[in-house]
Short mmCIF file of C-alpha atoms in Angstrom, two decimals:
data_model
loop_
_atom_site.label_atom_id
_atom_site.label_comp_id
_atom_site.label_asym_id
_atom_site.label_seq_id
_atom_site.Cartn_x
_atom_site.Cartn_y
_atom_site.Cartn_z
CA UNK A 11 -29.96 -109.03 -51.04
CA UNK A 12 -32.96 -109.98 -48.18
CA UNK A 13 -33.23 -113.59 -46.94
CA UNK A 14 -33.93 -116.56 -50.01
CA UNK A 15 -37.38 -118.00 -49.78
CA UNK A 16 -36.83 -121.52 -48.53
CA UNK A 17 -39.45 -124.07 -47.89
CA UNK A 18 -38.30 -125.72 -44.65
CA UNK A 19 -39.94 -124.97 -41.75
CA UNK A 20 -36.99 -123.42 -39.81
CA UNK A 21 -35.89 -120.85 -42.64
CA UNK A 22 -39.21 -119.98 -42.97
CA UNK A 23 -39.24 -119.28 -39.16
CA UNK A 24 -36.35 -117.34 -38.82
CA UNK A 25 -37.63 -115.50 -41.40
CA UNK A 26 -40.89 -114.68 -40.27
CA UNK A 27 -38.65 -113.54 -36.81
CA UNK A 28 -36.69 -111.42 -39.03
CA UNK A 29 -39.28 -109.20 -39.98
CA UNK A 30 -41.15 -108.92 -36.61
CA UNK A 31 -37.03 -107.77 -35.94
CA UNK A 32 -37.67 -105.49 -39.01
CA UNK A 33 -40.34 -103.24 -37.20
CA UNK A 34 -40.12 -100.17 -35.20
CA UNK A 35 -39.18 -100.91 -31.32
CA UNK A 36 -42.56 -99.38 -30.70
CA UNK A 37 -44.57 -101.71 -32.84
CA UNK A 38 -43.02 -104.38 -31.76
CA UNK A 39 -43.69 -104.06 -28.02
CA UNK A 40 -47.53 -102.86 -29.27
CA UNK A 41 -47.86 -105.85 -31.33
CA UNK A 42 -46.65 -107.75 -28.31
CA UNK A 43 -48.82 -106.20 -25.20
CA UNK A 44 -52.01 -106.52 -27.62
CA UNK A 45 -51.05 -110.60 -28.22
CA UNK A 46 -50.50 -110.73 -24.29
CA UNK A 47 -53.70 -108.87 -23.66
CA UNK A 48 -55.59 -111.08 -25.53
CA UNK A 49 -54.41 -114.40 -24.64
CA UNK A 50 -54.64 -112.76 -21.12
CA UNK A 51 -58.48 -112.44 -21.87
CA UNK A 52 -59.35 -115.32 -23.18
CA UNK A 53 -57.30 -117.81 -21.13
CA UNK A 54 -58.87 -115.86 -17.83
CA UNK A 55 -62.53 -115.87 -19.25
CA UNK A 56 -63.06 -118.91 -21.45
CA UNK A 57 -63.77 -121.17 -18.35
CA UNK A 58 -66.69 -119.51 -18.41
CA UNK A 59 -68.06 -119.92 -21.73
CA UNK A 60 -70.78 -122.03 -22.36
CA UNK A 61 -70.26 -125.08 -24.55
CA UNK A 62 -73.39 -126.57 -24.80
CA UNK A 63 -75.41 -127.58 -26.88
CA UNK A 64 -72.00 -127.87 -28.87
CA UNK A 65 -73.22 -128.17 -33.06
CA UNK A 66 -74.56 -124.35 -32.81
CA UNK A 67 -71.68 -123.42 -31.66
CA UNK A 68 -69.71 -125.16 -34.51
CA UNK A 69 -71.93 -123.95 -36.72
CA UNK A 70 -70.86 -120.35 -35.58
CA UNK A 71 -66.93 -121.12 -35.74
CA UNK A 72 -67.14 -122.60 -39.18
CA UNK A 73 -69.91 -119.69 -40.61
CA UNK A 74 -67.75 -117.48 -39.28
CA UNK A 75 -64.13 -119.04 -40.17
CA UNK A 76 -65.51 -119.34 -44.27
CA UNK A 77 -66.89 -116.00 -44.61
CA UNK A 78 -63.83 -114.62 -42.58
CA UNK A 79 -61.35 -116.35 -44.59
CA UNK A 80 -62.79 -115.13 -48.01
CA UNK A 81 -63.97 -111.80 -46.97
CA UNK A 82 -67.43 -112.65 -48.13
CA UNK A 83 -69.48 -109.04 -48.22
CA UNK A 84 -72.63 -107.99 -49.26
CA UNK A 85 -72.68 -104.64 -50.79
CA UNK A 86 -75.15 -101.89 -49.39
CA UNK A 87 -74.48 -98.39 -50.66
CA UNK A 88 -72.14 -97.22 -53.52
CA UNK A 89 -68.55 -97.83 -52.37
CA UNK A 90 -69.50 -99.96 -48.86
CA UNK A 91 -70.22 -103.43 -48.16
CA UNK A 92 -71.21 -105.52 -45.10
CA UNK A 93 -68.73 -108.03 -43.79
CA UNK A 94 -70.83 -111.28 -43.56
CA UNK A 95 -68.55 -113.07 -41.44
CA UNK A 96 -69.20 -109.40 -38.47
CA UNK A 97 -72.91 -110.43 -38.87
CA UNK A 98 -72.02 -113.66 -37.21
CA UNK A 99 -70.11 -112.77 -34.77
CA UNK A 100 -72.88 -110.26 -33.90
CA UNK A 101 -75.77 -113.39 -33.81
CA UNK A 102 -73.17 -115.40 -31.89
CA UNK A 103 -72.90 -112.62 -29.19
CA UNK A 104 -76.36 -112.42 -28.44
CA UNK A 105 -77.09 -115.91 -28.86
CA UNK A 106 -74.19 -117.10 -27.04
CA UNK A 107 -72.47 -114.23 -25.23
CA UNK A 108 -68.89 -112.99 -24.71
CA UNK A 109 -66.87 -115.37 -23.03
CA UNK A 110 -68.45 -118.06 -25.86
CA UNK A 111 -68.28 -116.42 -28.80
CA UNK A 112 -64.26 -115.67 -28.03
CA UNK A 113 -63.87 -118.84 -29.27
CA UNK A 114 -65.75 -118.17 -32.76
CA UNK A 115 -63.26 -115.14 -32.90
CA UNK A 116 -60.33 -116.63 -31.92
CA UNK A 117 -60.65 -119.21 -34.74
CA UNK A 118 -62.24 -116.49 -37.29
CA UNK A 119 -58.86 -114.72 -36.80
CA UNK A 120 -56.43 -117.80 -37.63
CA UNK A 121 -58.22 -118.81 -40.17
CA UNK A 122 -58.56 -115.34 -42.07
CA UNK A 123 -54.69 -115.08 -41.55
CA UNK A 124 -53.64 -118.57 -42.87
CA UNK A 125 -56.37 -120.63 -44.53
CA UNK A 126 -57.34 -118.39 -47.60
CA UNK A 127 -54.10 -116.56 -47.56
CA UNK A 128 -51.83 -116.57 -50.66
CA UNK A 129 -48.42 -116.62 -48.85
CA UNK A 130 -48.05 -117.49 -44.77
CA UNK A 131 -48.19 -114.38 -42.39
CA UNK A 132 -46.25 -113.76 -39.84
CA UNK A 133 -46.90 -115.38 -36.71
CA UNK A 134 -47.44 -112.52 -35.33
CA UNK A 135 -49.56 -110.89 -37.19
CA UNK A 136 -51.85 -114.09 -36.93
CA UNK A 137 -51.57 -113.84 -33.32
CA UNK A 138 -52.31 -110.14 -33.42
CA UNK A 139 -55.50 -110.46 -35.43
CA UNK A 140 -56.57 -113.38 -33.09
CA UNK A 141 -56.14 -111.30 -29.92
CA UNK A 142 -58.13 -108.18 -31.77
CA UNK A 143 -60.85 -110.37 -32.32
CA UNK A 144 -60.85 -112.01 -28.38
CA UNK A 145 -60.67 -108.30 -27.04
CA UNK A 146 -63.25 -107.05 -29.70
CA UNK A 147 -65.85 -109.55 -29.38
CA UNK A 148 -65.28 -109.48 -25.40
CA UNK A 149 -65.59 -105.68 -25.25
CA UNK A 150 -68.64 -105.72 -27.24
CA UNK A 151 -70.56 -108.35 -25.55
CA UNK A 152 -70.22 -106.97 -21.88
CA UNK A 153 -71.41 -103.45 -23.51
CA UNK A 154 -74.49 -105.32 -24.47
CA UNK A 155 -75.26 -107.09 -21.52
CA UNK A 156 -74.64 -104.05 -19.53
CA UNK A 157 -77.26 -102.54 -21.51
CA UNK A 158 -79.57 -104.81 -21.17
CA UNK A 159 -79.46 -106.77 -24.27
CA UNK A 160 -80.53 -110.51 -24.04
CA UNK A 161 -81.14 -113.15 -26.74
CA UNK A 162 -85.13 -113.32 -25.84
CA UNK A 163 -86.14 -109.33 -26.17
CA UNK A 164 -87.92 -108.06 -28.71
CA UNK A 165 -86.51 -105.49 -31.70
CA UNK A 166 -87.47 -102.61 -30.18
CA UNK A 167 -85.57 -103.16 -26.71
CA UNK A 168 -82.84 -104.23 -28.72
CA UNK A 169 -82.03 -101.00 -30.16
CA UNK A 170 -79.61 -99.27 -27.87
CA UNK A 171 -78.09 -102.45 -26.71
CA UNK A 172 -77.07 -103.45 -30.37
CA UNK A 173 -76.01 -99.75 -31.03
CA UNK A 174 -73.83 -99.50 -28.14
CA UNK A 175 -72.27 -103.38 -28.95
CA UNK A 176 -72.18 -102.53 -32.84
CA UNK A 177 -70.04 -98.61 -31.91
CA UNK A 178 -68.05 -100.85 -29.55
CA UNK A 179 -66.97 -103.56 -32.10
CA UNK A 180 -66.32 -100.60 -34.39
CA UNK A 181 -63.69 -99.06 -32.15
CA UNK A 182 -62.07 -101.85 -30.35
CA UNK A 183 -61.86 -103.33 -33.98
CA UNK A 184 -60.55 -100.49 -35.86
CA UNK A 185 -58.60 -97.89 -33.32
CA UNK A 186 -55.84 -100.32 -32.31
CA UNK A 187 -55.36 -102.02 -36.05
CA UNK A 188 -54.60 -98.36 -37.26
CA UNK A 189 -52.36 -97.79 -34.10
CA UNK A 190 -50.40 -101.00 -35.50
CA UNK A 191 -50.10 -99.66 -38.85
CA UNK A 192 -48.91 -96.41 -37.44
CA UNK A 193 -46.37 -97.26 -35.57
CA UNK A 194 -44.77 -99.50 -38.39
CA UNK A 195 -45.48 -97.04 -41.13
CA UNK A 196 -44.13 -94.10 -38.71
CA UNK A 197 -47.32 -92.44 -39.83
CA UNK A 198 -50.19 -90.60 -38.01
CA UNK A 199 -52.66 -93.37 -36.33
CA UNK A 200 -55.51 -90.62 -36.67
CA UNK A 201 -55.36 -90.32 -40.27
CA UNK A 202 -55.13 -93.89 -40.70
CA UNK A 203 -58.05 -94.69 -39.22
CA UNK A 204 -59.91 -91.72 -40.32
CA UNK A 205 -59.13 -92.47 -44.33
CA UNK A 206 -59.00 -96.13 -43.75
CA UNK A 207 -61.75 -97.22 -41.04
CA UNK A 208 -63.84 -94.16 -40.22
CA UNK A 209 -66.27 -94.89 -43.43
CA UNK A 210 -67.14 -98.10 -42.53
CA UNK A 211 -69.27 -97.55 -39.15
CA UNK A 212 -72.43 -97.54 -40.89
CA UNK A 213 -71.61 -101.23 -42.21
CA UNK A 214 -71.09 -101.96 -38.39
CA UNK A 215 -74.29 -100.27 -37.57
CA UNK A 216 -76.13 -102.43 -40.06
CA UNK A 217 -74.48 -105.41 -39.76
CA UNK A 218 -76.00 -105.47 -36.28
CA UNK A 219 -79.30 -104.73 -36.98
CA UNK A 220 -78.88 -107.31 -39.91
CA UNK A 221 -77.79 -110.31 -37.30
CA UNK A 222 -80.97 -108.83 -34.82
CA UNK A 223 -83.49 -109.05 -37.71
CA UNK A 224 -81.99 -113.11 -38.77
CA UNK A 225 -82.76 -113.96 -35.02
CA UNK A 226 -86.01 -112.87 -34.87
CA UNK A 227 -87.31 -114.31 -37.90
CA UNK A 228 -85.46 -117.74 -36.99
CA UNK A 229 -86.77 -117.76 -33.32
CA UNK A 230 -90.28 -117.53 -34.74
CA UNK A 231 -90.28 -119.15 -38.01
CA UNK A 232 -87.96 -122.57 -37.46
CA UNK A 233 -84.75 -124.50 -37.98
CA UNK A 234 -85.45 -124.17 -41.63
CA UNK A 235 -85.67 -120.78 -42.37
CA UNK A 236 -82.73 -119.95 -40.29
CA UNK A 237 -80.47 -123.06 -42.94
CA UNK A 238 -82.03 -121.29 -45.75
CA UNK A 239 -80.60 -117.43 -44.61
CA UNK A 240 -77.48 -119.18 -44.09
CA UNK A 241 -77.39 -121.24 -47.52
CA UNK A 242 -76.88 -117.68 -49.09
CA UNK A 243 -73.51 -116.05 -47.53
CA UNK A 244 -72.33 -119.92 -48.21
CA UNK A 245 -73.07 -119.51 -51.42
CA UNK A 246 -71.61 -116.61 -52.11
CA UNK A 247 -68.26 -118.13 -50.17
CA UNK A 248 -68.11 -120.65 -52.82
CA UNK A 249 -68.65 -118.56 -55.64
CA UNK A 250 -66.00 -116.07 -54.29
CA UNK A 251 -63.47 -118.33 -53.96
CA UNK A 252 -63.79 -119.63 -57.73
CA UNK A 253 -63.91 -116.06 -58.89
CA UNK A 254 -61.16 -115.34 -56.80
CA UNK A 255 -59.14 -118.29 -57.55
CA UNK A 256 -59.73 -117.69 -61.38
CA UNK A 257 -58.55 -113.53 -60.88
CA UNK A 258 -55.79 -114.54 -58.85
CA UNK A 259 -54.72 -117.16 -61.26
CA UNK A 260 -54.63 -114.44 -64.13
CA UNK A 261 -53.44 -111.65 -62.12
CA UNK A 262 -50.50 -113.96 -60.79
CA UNK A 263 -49.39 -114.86 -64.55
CA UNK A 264 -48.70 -111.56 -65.49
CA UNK A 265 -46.96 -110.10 -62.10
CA UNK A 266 -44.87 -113.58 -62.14
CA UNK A 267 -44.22 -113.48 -65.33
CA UNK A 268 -43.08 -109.93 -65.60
CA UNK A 269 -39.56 -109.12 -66.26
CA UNK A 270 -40.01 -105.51 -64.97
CA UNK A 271 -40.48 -104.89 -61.20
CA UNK A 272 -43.87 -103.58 -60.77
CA UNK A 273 -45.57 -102.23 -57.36
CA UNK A 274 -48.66 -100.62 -56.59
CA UNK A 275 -49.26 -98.08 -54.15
CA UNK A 276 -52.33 -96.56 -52.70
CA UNK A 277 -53.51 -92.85 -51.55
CA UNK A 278 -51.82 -93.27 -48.28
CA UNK A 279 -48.67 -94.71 -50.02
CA UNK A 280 -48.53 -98.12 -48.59
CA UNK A 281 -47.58 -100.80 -51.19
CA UNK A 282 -50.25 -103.50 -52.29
CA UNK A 283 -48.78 -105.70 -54.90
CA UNK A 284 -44.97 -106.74 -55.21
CA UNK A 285 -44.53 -108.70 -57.99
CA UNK A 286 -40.92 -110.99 -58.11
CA UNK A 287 -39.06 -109.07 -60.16
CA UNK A 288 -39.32 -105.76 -57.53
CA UNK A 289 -38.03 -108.32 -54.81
CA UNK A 290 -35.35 -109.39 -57.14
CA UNK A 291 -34.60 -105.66 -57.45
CA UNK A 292 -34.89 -104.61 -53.62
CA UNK A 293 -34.06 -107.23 -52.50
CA UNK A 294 -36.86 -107.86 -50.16
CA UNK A 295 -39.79 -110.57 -49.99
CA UNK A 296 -43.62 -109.41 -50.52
CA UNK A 297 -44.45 -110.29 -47.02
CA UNK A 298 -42.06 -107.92 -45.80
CA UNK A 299 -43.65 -105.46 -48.17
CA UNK A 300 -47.29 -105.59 -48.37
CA UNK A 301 -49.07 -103.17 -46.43
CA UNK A 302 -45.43 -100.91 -45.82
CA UNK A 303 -45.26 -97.52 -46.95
CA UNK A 304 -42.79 -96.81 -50.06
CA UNK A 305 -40.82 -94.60 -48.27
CA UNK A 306 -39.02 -98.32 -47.07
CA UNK A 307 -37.45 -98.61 -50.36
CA UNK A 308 -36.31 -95.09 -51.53
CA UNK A 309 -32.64 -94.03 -51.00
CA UNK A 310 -32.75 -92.00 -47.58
CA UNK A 311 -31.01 -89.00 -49.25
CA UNK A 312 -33.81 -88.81 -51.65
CA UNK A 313 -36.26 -89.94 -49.79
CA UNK A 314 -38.16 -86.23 -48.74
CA UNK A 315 -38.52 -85.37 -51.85
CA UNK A 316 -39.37 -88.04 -53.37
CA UNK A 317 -41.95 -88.73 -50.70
CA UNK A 318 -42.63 -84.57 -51.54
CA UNK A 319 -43.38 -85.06 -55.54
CA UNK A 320 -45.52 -88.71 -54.45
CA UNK A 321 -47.58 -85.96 -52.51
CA UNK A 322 -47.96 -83.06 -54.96
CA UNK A 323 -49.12 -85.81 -57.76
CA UNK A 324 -51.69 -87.49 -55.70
#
């Protein structure tokens, strides 16, 4: 049997320390150099950011925080979608710069790790996503000001600035999420991000181009326009969480109600839903689960070819 759920604090933290225990050696210390690279960053360069005037800038973190938090997306081809909350990270960067707009990521990450989030992470996974954020937002604003981007040029001298910070985002984003993954799945961090992140550059390419176009039409048009463009992804925020607290709340009745342990799996094998009867019968919690690759709960001597007749039925 794993560890009981337990709602004090200190079970709950020697829990969470369990499972970072749980992972490979090699994710572990990953998980760990990324969290100390980005804390590195942003502790070194956040003297330098730029608070003033101080209600844009909150109006950045808390844009950015919603959207984050309930993965508000606007759909643009069959299959893909535009992460709202990248489009204001992207405004923020060119409004605001790198060492500024750490801040709007470093908060975007908590809160899209614990405020909308059905059951706690681990801490260190929320530190992890924070640090991503810090190093991608950092990375992709000195690539733009190296460039030549600035917050006063026109569309047109804008262009290879914004591709080189929108390709920059993409990779520092992307590349070492998949490496995570890979080293606690024991799986190749190429295919990963090939069948899992490679798609979505376009959405990275347009979501820059997308925050561009908003702050040109503001700058010219007035305070007005620019609350009206933003009434709409807040909007949609509220409406997704309703729909999503209505889907969740019949989704949850049947899974928690089920007698019979039932998983899902995707095309890479990694286990997205865990209902309580399949951690009554493995003994482990869905937080230790989600995300893992089945191959964690079938018996090692069956375990190749099981993993072998997953493969030939896919």
């Amino acid at each position: 049997h794993g560890p009981a759920r337990d709602a004090s604090g200190g079970n709950r933290a020697l829990y969470y320390g369990e499972v970072f225990r749980d992972l490979p050696p090699r994710a572990r210390w990953y998980i760990v150099a990324i969290i100390g690279l980005g804390a590195a960053t942003f502790a070194l360069l956040v003297p330098r950011a730029v608070f003033l005037p101080v209600l844009p800038l909150l109006f950045f973190i808390v844009l950015s925080s919603l959207t984050s938090a309930f993965k508000v997306q606007f759909p643009i081809a069959s299959g893909s979608s535009m992460s709202v909350s990248y489009v204001v990270d992207i405004a923020a960067l060119i409004l605001r710069g790198p060492h500024t707009t750490m801040i709007v990521g470093a908060v975007s990450g908590w809160t899209q790790s614990t405020f909308n989030s059905k059951e706690g992470n681990p801490p260190y996974r929320t530190l992890f996503n924070m640090s991503i954020l810090v190093l991608t937002i950092q990375a992709s604003g000195q690539v733009f000001q190296r460039l030549g981007g600035t917050d006063t040029a026109d569309l047109t001298a804008m262009a290879v600035p914004l591709l080189g910070m929108a390709l920059t985002y993409f990779l520092v984003n992307t590349v070492p999420i998949a490496v995570a993954i890979a080293l606690s799945t024991n799986q190749s961090a190429w295919r990963i991000w090939k069948s899992e992140f490679s798609s979505s550059a376009p959405s990275y390419l347009l979501g820059a181009a997308a925050a561009a176009v908003v702050i040109a039409v503001t700058s010219t048009s007035g305070y007005w326009l620019a609350l009206l463009l933003t009434a709409a992804p807040l909007f949609l925020t509220y409406k997704m969480y309703r729909a999503g607290i209505d889907v969740e709340a019949r989704q949850g009745a049947i899974l928690e109600a089920a007698h019979d342990a039932i998983l899902t799996i995707d095309q890479q094998l990694n286990i997205r839903e865990f209902n309580p009867a399949a951690e009554q019968m493995f003994g482990r919690l869905r937080t230790d689960i989600l995300g893992r690759n089945v191959e964690l709960l079938l018996p090692p001597a069956d375990r190749a070819a099981q993993l072998s007749a997953f493969s030939r039925y896919l």
